[in-house]
Tab-separated table of C-alpha atoms and ligand atoms in Angstrom:
chain	number	residue	atom	x	y	z
A	20	MET	CA	-48.827	38.912	-3.722
A	21	ILE	CA	-47.517	35.765	-4.177
A	22	PHE	CA	-49.184	33.525	-6.658
A	23	GLU	CA	-48.320	30.376	-6.023
A	24	PRO	CA	-46.741	30.098	-2.167
A	25	GLU	CA	-46.883	26.878	-2.118
A	26	TRP	CA	-44.206	26.738	-5.078
A	27	GLU	CA	-41.888	30.158	-4.966
A	28	CYS	CA	-41.805	29.616	-0.671
A	29	MET	CA	-40.820	25.864	-0.964
A	30	PRO	CA	-37.549	25.518	1.356
A	31	ARG	CA	-34.732	24.882	-0.350
A	32	ASP	CA	-33.705	21.350	-0.122
A	33	GLU	CA	-36.963	20.651	-1.079
A	34	LEU	CA	-36.923	22.434	-4.032
A	35	LYS	CA	-33.602	20.802	-4.895
A	36	ALA	CA	-35.212	17.444	-4.611
A	37	LEU	CA	-37.921	18.601	-6.772
A	38	GLN	CA	-35.230	19.797	-9.766
A	39	PHE	CA	-33.668	16.341	-9.204
A	40	PHE	CA	-36.715	13.972	-9.625
A	41	ARG	CA	-37.850	16.593	-12.109
A	42	LEU	CA	-34.074	16.336	-13.745
A	43	LYS	CA	-34.421	13.001	-13.870
A	44	LYS	CA	-37.778	12.774	-15.578
A	45	GLN	CA	-36.972	15.212	-18.171
A	46	ILE	CA	-33.875	13.498	-19.503
A	47	ARG	CA	-35.357	10.256	-19.977
A	48	ARG	CA	-38.216	11.816	-22.256
A	49	VAL	CA	-35.367	14.098	-24.467
A	50	TYR	CA	-33.113	11.036	-24.620
A	51	GLU	CA	-36.630	9.226	-25.780
A	52	ASN	CA	-38.755	10.754	-27.457
A	53	VAL	CA	-36.178	13.430	-29.192
A	54	GLU	CA	-33.900	11.853	-31.774
A	55	PRO	CA	-30.872	14.754	-32.007
A	56	TYR	CA	-30.741	14.648	-27.951
A	57	ARG	CA	-29.862	10.970	-28.133
A	58	LYS	CA	-27.682	12.099	-30.548
A	59	LYS	CA	-25.856	14.402	-29.390
A	60	MET	CA	-25.449	11.820	-25.649
A	61	ASP	CA	-24.546	9.207	-26.941
A	62	GLU	CA	-21.796	10.550	-28.580
A	63	ALA	CA	-20.366	11.762	-25.032
A	64	GLY	CA	-21.435	8.409	-23.648
A	65	ILE	CA	-24.242	9.474	-21.195
A	66	LYS	CA	-27.100	7.548	-20.432
A	67	PRO	CA	-30.614	8.605	-18.560
A	68	GLU	CA	-29.793	6.936	-15.528
A	69	ASP	CA	-25.619	8.836	-15.327
A	70	ILE	CA	-27.879	11.322	-13.415
A	71	LYS	CA	-27.125	10.577	-10.602
A	72	SER	CA	-27.436	14.318	-8.806
A	73	LEU	CA	-28.298	18.227	-9.816
A	74	GLU	CA	-24.531	18.451	-10.206
A	75	ASP	CA	-24.294	15.807	-12.550
A	76	VAL	CA	-26.408	17.790	-15.195
A	77	ARG	CA	-23.371	19.641	-15.843
A	78	HIS	CA	-21.864	15.991	-17.733
A	79	LEU	CA	-24.510	16.578	-20.389
A	80	PRO	CA	-24.077	18.672	-23.653
A	81	PHE	CA	-24.730	21.964	-24.510
A	82	THR	CA	-27.966	23.716	-26.868
A	83	THR	CA	-27.834	26.374	-28.728
A	84	LYS	CA	-29.341	27.912	-31.603
A	85	ASP	CA	-27.320	25.905	-34.072
A	86	ASP	CA	-29.084	22.697	-32.410
A	87	PHE	CA	-32.279	24.929	-33.675
A	88	ARG	CA	-31.141	25.554	-36.848
A	89	GLU	CA	-30.102	22.199	-37.744
A	90	ASN	CA	-33.434	20.737	-36.740
A	91	TYR	CA	-35.724	23.611	-38.279
A	92	PRO	CA	-38.852	23.954	-38.117
A	93	TYR	CA	-39.770	21.135	-35.825
A	94	GLY	CA	-36.772	18.249	-34.714
A	95	LEU	CA	-36.374	19.488	-31.033
A	96	PHE	CA	-39.890	18.717	-29.942
A	97	ALA	CA	-40.750	16.035	-27.767
A	98	VAL	CA	-44.160	15.223	-28.479
A	99	PRO	CA	-45.714	14.602	-31.881
A	100	MET	CA	-47.615	17.234	-33.829
A	101	GLU	CA	-51.576	17.017	-32.595
A	102	LYS	CA	-50.043	17.563	-29.013
A	103	ILE	CA	-49.031	21.059	-30.019
A	104	VAL	CA	-51.409	23.910	-29.400
A	105	ARG	CA	-49.201	26.961	-29.929
A	106	ILE	CA	-46.310	28.296	-32.175
A	107	HIS	CA	-43.953	30.828	-31.559
A	108	SER	CA	-41.306	32.018	-33.469
A	109	SER	CA	-37.788	34.463	-32.837
A	110	SER	CA	-35.310	35.145	-35.204
A	111	GLY	CA	-32.524	32.655	-35.748
A	112	THR	CA	-28.719	34.001	-36.236
A	113	THR	CA	-29.056	33.559	-39.874
A	114	GLY	CA	-31.910	32.921	-42.472
A	115	LYS	CA	-34.269	30.853	-40.501
A	116	PRO	CA	-36.010	31.576	-37.386
A	117	THR	CA	-36.351	29.890	-33.725
A	118	VAL	CA	-39.490	27.976	-33.998
A	119	VAL	CA	-41.300	26.614	-30.637
A	120	GLY	CA	-44.429	24.970	-29.863
A	121	TYR	CA	-46.685	23.914	-26.305
A	122	THR	CA	-48.761	21.942	-25.671
A	123	LYS	CA	-51.863	22.537	-23.367
A	124	ARG	CA	-49.852	21.814	-20.087
A	125	ASP	CA	-47.248	23.988	-20.832
A	126	LEU	CA	-50.236	26.560	-21.913
A	127	ASP	CA	-50.942	26.491	-18.655
A	128	THR	CA	-47.577	26.434	-17.158
A	129	TRP	CA	-46.988	29.521	-18.815
A	130	SER	CA	-49.636	31.649	-17.514
A	131	SER	CA	-48.795	30.351	-14.247
A	132	LEU	CA	-45.532	31.691	-14.887
A	133	THR	CA	-46.443	34.580	-16.212
A	134	ALA	CA	-48.668	35.349	-13.250
A	135	ARG	CA	-46.336	34.710	-10.577
A	136	VAL	CA	-44.178	37.908	-12.553
A	137	LEU	CA	-47.007	39.946	-12.401
A	138	ALA	CA	-47.774	38.844	-9.144
A	139	ALA	CA	-44.344	39.568	-8.340
A	140	GLY	CA	-44.718	42.876	-9.812
A	141	GLY	CA	-47.521	44.491	-7.679
A	142	VAL	CA	-50.729	43.407	-10.145
A	143	LYS	CA	-53.538	41.809	-7.828
A	144	ALA	CA	-56.719	41.250	-8.892
A	145	LYS	CA	-58.730	43.910	-9.693
A	146	ASP	CA	-55.597	45.395	-11.819
A	147	VAL	CA	-56.795	46.941	-15.228
A	148	VAL	CA	-53.241	45.666	-16.761
A	149	GLN	CA	-52.314	47.358	-20.516
A	150	ILE	CA	-50.322	44.778	-22.473
A	151	ALA	CA	-48.352	47.214	-25.023
A	152	PHE	CA	-46.274	44.253	-26.230
A	153	GLY	CA	-46.943	42.766	-29.593
A	154	TYR	CA	-48.884	40.308	-30.386
A	155	GLY	CA	-48.404	37.444	-32.305
A	156	LEU	CA	-44.909	35.304	-33.328
A	157	PHE	CA	-43.195	36.997	-30.135
A	158	THR	CA	-44.361	35.178	-27.038
A	159	GLY	CA	-44.826	39.012	-25.186
A	160	GLY	CA	-48.247	40.050	-26.044
A	161	PHE	CA	-49.712	36.690	-25.572
A	162	GLY	CA	-47.216	35.592	-22.437
A	163	LEU	CA	-48.188	37.636	-20.617
A	164	HIS	CA	-51.776	38.249	-21.560
A	165	TYR	CA	-52.691	34.681	-19.879
A	166	GLY	CA	-51.066	35.311	-17.397
A	167	VAL	CA	-53.544	38.575	-16.138
A	168	GLU	CA	-56.231	36.941	-16.727
A	169	LYS	CA	-55.401	33.669	-14.642
A	170	ILE	CA	-54.402	36.614	-11.329
A	171	GLY	CA	-58.355	37.725	-12.069
A	172	ALA	CA	-56.942	40.984	-13.308
A	173	SER	CA	-58.295	42.386	-16.771
A	174	VAL	CA	-56.541	42.557	-19.343
A	175	ILE	CA	-56.218	45.099	-22.437
A	176	PRO	CA	-55.078	43.762	-25.581
A	177	VAL	CA	-53.220	46.877	-26.974
A	178	SER	CA	-50.181	45.117	-28.449
A	179	SER	CA	-48.044	47.385	-29.707
A	180	GLY	CA	-47.624	51.202	-31.230
A	181	GLN	CA	-49.585	54.101	-31.426
A	182	THR	CA	-49.036	55.460	-28.307
A	183	LYS	CA	-51.583	58.571	-27.965
A	184	ARG	CA	-54.125	55.745	-28.516
A	185	GLN	CA	-52.154	54.113	-25.173
A	186	LEU	CA	-52.735	57.124	-23.596
A	187	MET	CA	-56.063	57.731	-24.724
A	188	ILE	CA	-56.748	54.119	-23.399
A	189	MET	CA	-54.885	53.977	-20.226
A	190	LYS	CA	-57.141	57.325	-18.747
A	191	ASP	CA	-60.286	56.094	-20.245
A	192	TYR	CA	-60.220	52.904	-19.507
A	193	GLY	CA	-58.289	53.406	-16.182
A	194	THR	CA	-55.349	51.272	-16.573
A	195	THR	CA	-53.745	50.083	-13.193
A	196	ALA	CA	-50.562	48.746	-14.604
A	197	ILE	CA	-48.560	49.095	-17.795
A	198	VAL	CA	-46.311	45.905	-19.686
A	199	CYS	CA	-44.303	46.821	-22.009
A	200	THR	CA	-40.165	47.699	-23.108
A	201	PRO	CA	-38.452	49.826	-20.589
A	202	SER	CA	-37.491	51.993	-23.192
A	203	TYR	CA	-41.426	52.545	-24.991
A	204	ALA	CA	-42.530	53.365	-20.935
A	205	LEU	CA	-39.583	56.605	-21.359
A	206	HIS	CA	-41.597	57.307	-24.842
A	207	ILE	CA	-45.152	57.475	-23.402
A	208	ALA	CA	-43.343	59.096	-20.684
A	209	GLU	CA	-42.500	61.668	-22.839
A	210	VAL	CA	-45.668	61.634	-25.308
A	211	MET	CA	-46.944	62.273	-22.227
A	212	GLU	CA	-45.386	65.247	-21.471
A	213	GLU	CA	-46.065	66.601	-25.604
A	214	THR	CA	-49.751	66.202	-24.508
A	215	GLY	CA	-49.351	67.770	-21.204
A	216	ILE	CA	-51.245	64.402	-19.931
A	217	SER	CA	-49.464	64.470	-16.212
A	218	PRO	CA	-49.347	61.361	-14.146
A	219	ASP	CA	-52.467	62.628	-12.341
A	220	GLU	CA	-54.801	62.450	-14.184
A	221	LEU	CA	-53.673	58.279	-14.716
A	222	SER	CA	-54.538	55.999	-12.743
A	223	LEU	CA	-51.110	54.198	-13.726
A	224	ARG	CA	-49.606	52.379	-10.165
A	225	VAL	CA	-47.389	49.595	-11.243
A	226	GLY	CA	-45.168	48.767	-14.438
A	227	LEU	CA	-43.801	45.290	-15.338
A	228	PHE	CA	-40.506	45.851	-18.045
A	229	GLY	CA	-38.595	43.276	-20.163
A	230	ALA	CA	-37.333	41.643	-23.617
A	231	GLU	CA	-34.535	43.495	-23.656
A	232	PRO	CA	-31.839	45.338	-21.043
A	233	TRP	CA	-31.849	47.997	-18.966
A	234	THR	CA	-30.728	49.937	-16.402
A	235	GLU	CA	-31.289	50.989	-12.806
A	236	SER	CA	-31.321	54.988	-13.773
A	237	MET	CA	-33.348	53.981	-16.444
A	238	ARG	CA	-35.832	52.650	-13.573
A	239	GLN	CA	-36.191	55.869	-11.091
A	240	GLU	CA	-36.232	57.910	-14.666
A	241	ILE	CA	-39.740	55.740	-15.527
A	242	GLU	CA	-40.976	55.644	-11.861
A	243	LYS	CA	-40.454	59.455	-11.393
A	244	ARG	CA	-42.313	60.372	-14.911
A	245	LEU	CA	-44.775	57.804	-14.676
A	246	GLY	CA	-45.579	57.851	-11.421
A	247	ILE	CA	-45.535	54.340	-10.607
A	248	ASP	CA	-43.179	50.979	-9.728
A	249	ALA	CA	-40.901	49.731	-11.845
A	250	THR	CA	-40.079	45.928	-12.524
A	251	ASP	CA	-37.766	44.262	-14.521
A	252	ASN	CA	-38.993	40.619	-16.079
A	253	TYR	CA	-36.503	38.109	-17.901
A	254	GLY	CA	-37.385	35.525	-20.369
A	255	LEU	CA	-36.587	34.227	-24.054
A	256	SER	CA	-38.431	32.325	-26.497
A	257	GLU	CA	-36.515	29.605	-26.730
A	258	VAL	CA	-36.892	28.371	-23.207
A	259	MET	CA	-40.685	30.078	-22.743
A	260	GLY	CA	-41.267	33.219	-23.899
A	261	PRO	CA	-41.046	36.235	-20.663
A	262	GLY	CA	-41.791	33.915	-17.376
A	263	VAL	CA	-38.530	32.254	-16.572
A	264	SER	CA	-37.539	35.013	-13.533
A	265	GLY	CA	-39.456	38.189	-12.541
A	266	GLU	CA	-38.144	41.043	-9.488
A	267	CYS	CA	-40.285	41.941	-6.641
A	268	ILE	CA	-42.367	45.036	-5.731
A	269	GLU	CA	-40.786	44.171	-2.278
A	270	ALA	CA	-37.100	44.275	-2.982
A	271	LYS	CA	-36.967	45.316	-6.613
A	272	SER	CA	-32.890	43.652	-6.347
A	273	GLY	CA	-33.206	41.189	-9.283
A	274	LEU	CA	-35.253	38.188	-10.508
A	275	HIS	CA	-35.998	35.815	-9.285
A	276	VAL	CA	-35.681	32.355	-11.405
A	277	PHE	CA	-38.566	30.171	-11.109
A	278	GLU	CA	-36.424	27.101	-10.283
A	279	ASP	CA	-39.014	24.170	-9.745
A	280	HIS	CA	-39.508	25.028	-13.415
A	281	PHE	CA	-36.463	26.138	-14.440
A	282	LEU	CA	-32.671	24.567	-13.285
A	283	VAL	CA	-30.133	27.382	-14.202
A	284	GLU	CA	-26.452	27.639	-14.420
A	285	VAL	CA	-23.905	29.957	-15.119
A	286	ILE	CA	-20.673	29.772	-17.181
A	287	ASN	CA	-17.224	30.885	-18.601
A	288	PRO	CA	-18.620	31.280	-22.025
A	289	GLU	CA	-15.123	31.044	-23.270
A	290	THR	CA	-14.741	27.636	-21.626
A	291	GLY	CA	-17.922	25.827	-20.839
A	292	GLU	CA	-17.355	25.649	-17.860
A	293	VAL	CA	-19.426	26.092	-14.362
A	294	LEU	CA	-19.094	28.948	-12.268
A	295	PRO	CA	-19.642	29.238	-8.346
A	296	GLU	CA	-22.584	31.240	-7.288
A	297	GLY	CA	-22.057	35.015	-7.568
A	298	GLU	CA	-19.887	34.987	-10.244
A	299	TRP	CA	-20.979	36.631	-13.708
A	300	GLY	CA	-21.025	33.741	-16.618
A	301	GLU	CA	-23.506	33.055	-18.885
A	302	LEU	CA	-26.673	31.746	-18.283
A	303	VAL	CA	-27.438	28.228	-19.120
A	304	ILE	CA	-31.059	27.109	-18.661
A	305	THR	CA	-32.229	24.009	-18.380
A	306	THR	CA	-36.001	23.097	-18.896
A	307	LEU	CA	-37.921	20.703	-15.895
A	308	THR	CA	-41.461	20.482	-17.072
A	309	LYS	CA	-41.726	21.722	-20.464
A	310	GLU	CA	-43.845	19.237	-22.498
A	311	GLY	CA	-42.936	19.885	-25.962
A	312	LEU	CA	-40.045	21.643	-26.001
A	313	PRO	CA	-37.471	20.680	-23.549
A	314	LEU	CA	-34.261	22.089	-23.387
A	315	ILE	CA	-30.976	20.612	-21.731
A	316	ARG	CA	-28.601	22.772	-20.992
A	317	TYR	CA	-29.646	26.163	-23.481
A	318	ARG	CA	-26.696	28.301	-24.029
A	319	THR	CA	-29.070	31.712	-23.589
A	320	ARG	CA	-25.806	33.337	-24.408
A	321	ASP	CA	-27.078	36.084	-21.637
A	322	ILE	CA	-24.381	37.797	-19.019
A	323	THR	CA	-25.999	38.100	-15.403
A	324	LYS	CA	-25.163	36.209	-11.791
A	325	LEU	CA	-26.934	34.173	-10.010
A	326	TYR	CA	-26.787	34.410	-6.144
A	327	TYR	CA	-28.876	34.059	-2.999
A	328	GLU	CA	-29.978	35.886	-0.152
A	329	GLU	CA	-33.010	35.797	1.515
A	330	CYS	CA	-35.972	38.274	-0.116
A	331	PRO	CA	-38.230	39.971	2.404
A	332	CYS	CA	-40.652	38.635	-0.265
A	333	GLY	CA	-40.669	35.206	0.687
A	334	ARG	CA	-39.499	33.668	-1.992
A	335	THR	CA	-37.173	31.176	-1.713
A	336	PHE	CA	-35.550	31.252	-5.396
A	337	ILE	CA	-32.014	31.925	-6.324
A	338	LYS	CA	-32.140	35.696	-7.629
A	339	MET	CA	-30.128	36.757	-11.236
A	340	THR	CA	-28.795	40.799	-11.577
A	341	LYS	CA	-30.504	41.886	-14.907
A	342	PRO	CA	-28.930	40.554	-17.466
A	343	SER	CA	-26.592	42.855	-18.888
A	344	GLY	CA	-25.923	41.687	-22.662
A	345	ARG	CA	-24.686	38.888	-24.628
A	346	THR	CA	-21.858	36.869	-25.480
A	347	ASP	CA	-22.955	36.881	-29.102
A	348	ASP	CA	-23.809	39.582	-31.613
A	349	MET	CA	-27.500	39.638	-30.763
A	350	ILE	CA	-28.587	43.364	-30.642
A	351	ILE	CA	-31.952	44.849	-29.665
A	352	VAL	CA	-34.351	46.844	-31.107
A	353	ARG	CA	-37.708	47.934	-29.422
A	354	GLY	CA	-37.742	44.858	-28.652
A	355	VAL	CA	-36.392	42.861	-31.311
A	356	ASN	CA	-33.834	40.324	-31.347
A	357	ILE	CA	-31.967	41.454	-34.743
A	358	PHE	CA	-28.538	39.699	-35.896
A	359	PRO	CA	-25.733	41.407	-37.626
A	360	SER	CA	-26.285	38.394	-40.443
A	361	GLN	CA	-30.066	38.678	-40.329
A	362	VAL	CA	-29.010	41.921	-42.400
A	363	GLU	CA	-26.184	41.031	-44.701
A	364	GLU	CA	-28.602	38.046	-46.140
A	365	ALA	CA	-31.044	40.224	-46.969
A	366	LEU	CA	-28.730	41.885	-48.944
A	367	LEU	CA	-27.801	39.443	-50.593
A	368	GLU	CA	-31.075	38.800	-51.926
A	369	ILE	CA	-31.143	42.441	-53.393
A	370	GLU	CA	-29.527	43.334	-56.687
A	371	GLY	CA	-26.780	46.534	-57.148
A	372	VAL	CA	-25.804	46.215	-53.844
A	373	ALA	CA	-22.154	45.415	-52.636
A	374	PRO	CA	-22.046	43.303	-49.612
A	375	HIS	CA	-20.588	45.328	-47.653
A	376	PHE	CA	-22.837	46.861	-44.607
A	377	GLN	CA	-23.172	48.916	-41.481
A	378	ILE	CA	-25.609	48.970	-38.777
A	379	VAL	CA	-25.825	52.286	-36.330
A	380	ILE	CA	-28.324	52.816	-33.413
A	381	ASP	CA	-29.042	55.695	-31.851
A	382	ARG	CA	-32.151	55.945	-29.369
A	383	LYS	CA	-33.584	59.325	-30.361
A	384	GLY	CA	-35.393	60.781	-27.851
A	385	TYR	CA	-36.446	56.943	-25.801
A	386	LEU	CA	-37.014	55.367	-29.065
A	387	ASP	CA	-34.513	52.997	-30.496
A	388	GLU	CA	-33.574	54.046	-34.161
A	389	LEU	CA	-32.282	51.573	-36.521
A	390	GLU	CA	-30.660	52.802	-40.068
A	391	VAL	CA	-28.107	50.711	-41.998
A	392	TRP	CA	-25.424	52.033	-44.181
A	393	VAL	CA	-25.621	50.264	-47.326
A	394	GLU	CA	-22.811	50.579	-49.660
A	395	ALA	CA	-24.147	50.517	-53.191
A	396	SER	CA	-22.315	48.859	-56.936
A	397	GLU	CA	-19.861	51.769	-58.472
A	398	LYS	CA	-22.227	51.120	-61.907
A	399	LEU	CA	-25.663	51.801	-59.308
A	400	PHE	CA	-23.732	54.396	-57.798
A	401	PHE	CA	-23.449	56.373	-61.148
A	402	ASP	CA	-26.381	55.863	-62.378
A	403	SER	CA	-29.846	58.503	-62.223
A	404	MET	CA	-31.298	59.598	-59.160
A	405	ARG	CA	-34.382	57.972	-59.924
A	406	LYS	CA	-32.903	54.905	-60.684
A	407	GLN	CA	-30.796	55.454	-56.858
A	408	LYS	CA	-34.298	56.175	-55.257
A	409	GLU	CA	-35.537	53.379	-56.451
A	410	LEU	CA	-32.820	50.863	-55.652
A	411	LEU	CA	-32.902	52.772	-51.616
A	412	ASP	CA	-37.015	52.057	-51.320
A	413	ARG	CA	-36.496	47.955	-52.829
A	414	ILE	CA	-33.968	47.989	-49.453
A	415	THR	CA	-35.731	50.021	-46.971
A	416	GLU	CA	-38.711	47.377	-47.302
A	417	HIS	CA	-36.725	44.838	-47.705
A	418	LEU	CA	-34.837	45.045	-44.959
A	419	SER	CA	-38.021	46.383	-42.880
A	420	GLN	CA	-39.806	43.240	-44.202
A	421	ALA	CA	-37.058	40.890	-43.020
A	422	LEU	CA	-35.857	42.177	-39.989
A	423	GLY	CA	-39.553	42.902	-38.305
A	424	VAL	CA	-38.590	45.841	-37.546
A	425	LYS	CA	-38.942	49.726	-39.168
A	426	VAL	CA	-35.127	50.720	-40.958
A	427	ALA	CA	-33.711	54.069	-42.371
A	428	VAL	CA	-31.591	52.704	-44.748
A	429	LYS	CA	-28.905	55.192	-46.170
A	430	LEU	CA	-26.811	54.686	-49.148
A	431	VAL	CA	-23.016	55.451	-49.154
A	432	GLU	CA	-20.320	55.527	-52.321
A	433	PRO	CA	-18.552	52.250	-53.519
A	434	LYS	CA	-15.250	51.148	-50.989
A	435	THR	CA	-16.093	53.859	-47.715
A	436	LEU	CA	-17.217	51.457	-45.488
A	437	GLU	CA	-14.169	50.771	-43.356
A	438	ARG	CA	-12.745	47.504	-44.234
A	439	THR	CA	-10.741	44.959	-41.986
A	440	THR	CA	-8.562	41.696	-41.780
A	441	GLY	CA	-9.906	40.198	-39.005
A	442	LYS	CA	-13.911	41.012	-38.113
A	443	ALA	CA	-16.136	43.811	-39.906
A	444	LYS	CA	-17.555	45.657	-37.374
A	445	ARG	CA	-21.319	45.500	-38.518
A	446	VAL	CA	-22.671	47.270	-35.386
A	447	ILE	CA	-22.585	50.695	-34.056
A	448	ASP	CA	-24.543	51.168	-30.898
A	449	LYS	CA	-24.760	54.616	-29.838
A	450	ARG	CA	-27.165	54.463	-26.865
A	451	ASP	CA	-26.546	53.632	-23.485
A	452	LEU	CA	-26.710	50.668	-22.225
A	453	PRO	CA	-25.057	48.284	-20.407
A	454	LYS	CA	-22.700	46.289	-22.667
A	455	TYR	CA	-20.691	42.938	-21.674
A	456	VAL	CA	-17.058	43.011	-22.367
A	457	PRO	CA	-16.084	39.629	-22.490
A	458	SER	CA	-12.282	39.990	-20.707
A	459	LYS	CA	-14.451	41.699	-17.939
A	460	TYR	CA	-17.135	39.636	-17.441
A	461	LEU	CA	-15.398	37.509	-14.098
A	462	GLU	CA	-15.620	40.685	-12.732
A	463	GLU	CA	-17.731	42.248	-10.036
A	464	LYS	CA	-19.553	44.972	-12.300
B	555	DLL	O1	-38.135	39.083	-24.896
B	555	DLL	C1	-39.319	37.441	-24.046
B	555	DLL	C2	-39.704	38.241	-23.243
B	555	DLL	C3	-41.063	39.416	-23.320
B	555	DLL	C4	-39.151	38.235	-22.018
B	555	DLL	C5	-41.856	40.660	-22.513
B	555	DLL	C6	-39.612	39.931	-21.421
B	555	DLL	C7	-40.813	40.128	-21.626
B	555	DLL	P1	-37.292	36.753	-27.512
B	555	DLL	O2	-37.399	38.375	-27.674
B	555	DLL	O3	-36.622	35.090	-27.122
B	555	DLL	O4	-38.138	37.046	-25.426
B	555	DLL	O5	-35.575	37.421	-26.409
B	555	DLL	C8	-35.170	36.647	-25.741
B	555	DLL	O6	-34.335	38.824	-25.062
B	555	DLL	O7	-32.332	36.356	-24.557
B	555	DLL	C9	-32.178	37.859	-23.791
B	555	DLL	O8	-31.501	38.931	-24.509
B	555	DLL	C10	-33.917	39.197	-23.981
B	555	DLL	N1	-34.346	39.799	-22.621
B	555	DLL	C11	-35.133	39.570	-22.250
B	555	DLL	N2	-35.824	39.912	-21.234
B	555	DLL	C12	-34.765	40.687	-20.167
B	555	DLL	C13	-34.957	41.777	-19.959
B	555	DLL	C14	-38.604	37.864	-24.616
B	555	DLL	N3	-35.625	41.883	-18.852
B	555	DLL	C15	-33.481	37.856	-24.760
B	555	DLL	N4	-32.789	42.402	-19.602
B	555	DLL	C16	-33.178	37.263	-23.917
B	555	DLL	C17	-32.084	42.161	-20.498
B	555	DLL	C18	-33.926	40.858	-21.982
B	555	DLL	N5	-32.239	41.433	-21.430
């Protein structure tokens, strides 16, 4: 099913005309209402009226996570606070989170966009949809929730965790669609096998997965073990949350970008140069309809490739390949975004630890495990076991709070973590995930 065929199947020339119309309006709005944008555009010597074609967007300055930090919390909002009806946030590069705000109309658009994702992934009005994404500041739970309601399907807002309870609900309530991270889907499959539940005892039909990178082989594994059709969907809090792009169940070959709301470019992350369609690079997004927090040329740091092909589903939107890694050091653990700088800052707040640490991520079974190795100070290391244990507990509690995910901490002897003269290697990622190799991003993968 196509949720909004009048938009999703538009002839491409009409779509381009619509994008241009919306772009001009958006640029004028941000220029008039958002001081940091006006300043940047003035510095670059560009006025809204200089945008005379869609391609002219490339003359506008980029927006990055730094802009969020510099204008924390609400400085990028384009409307007064009385127009903002919802606030979400995600982790920032250092210290403060990134704060995003939605107007009533933004929420309405957002639910239509997640309804499009769900419909593309095979969800229909008669479905019972279990959402196992976190509900809260993270955009995953609430974002997809309202999309399900908009389709008219039944939503079970179970939120994340408690796998046995998830399974009980799945079985008893007749869940037909599951929405979560792909790694959690595999964990559910594993617990099913452990507890002797076979897919035949469930009514599951489809699964929609996103919020973290995954591979084609993971898709096959999920489909086989849960007995479902699995599709990918992508989004990020700054731009909206889920609902930026989604795969259709007919082709399962790349994610349709909802181009009537988002103008996408791919750039060379090192030079900022716009790359032709079909080349790998960093995805840059300009929002075309957002009121609360419009973004101009937002650098997502996600590596992908844009390409157009006629799709059996009938949608005319361009496709992006599964994001295959990032250009920065952000890691995603159980769907939670983490920057090594957050670990560093949290550790600096605790007395008795040296600012030397290493993050080790592994996948035990199908769930990510995050371990942080921390060097104890000399004095502490020779203190009593009891004192060491106290410190270990304090660090574990503090880091888990700061990162929003369970952390196992290991105290190591002073001066044992590797020192480098260049950039410290803070992260050892043992998971088998697609990885971004800077020198290779132009090559076909
Ligand atoms: O993860 C929004 C979302 C929720 C998308 C639920 C899909 C489903 P953030 O927490 O701001 O928002 O994280 C955004 O997650 O820049 C990517 O690096 C990564 N990401 C999101 N979806 C995918 C995906 C949500 N399908 C960051 N494949 C993004 C790979 C993804 N990476």
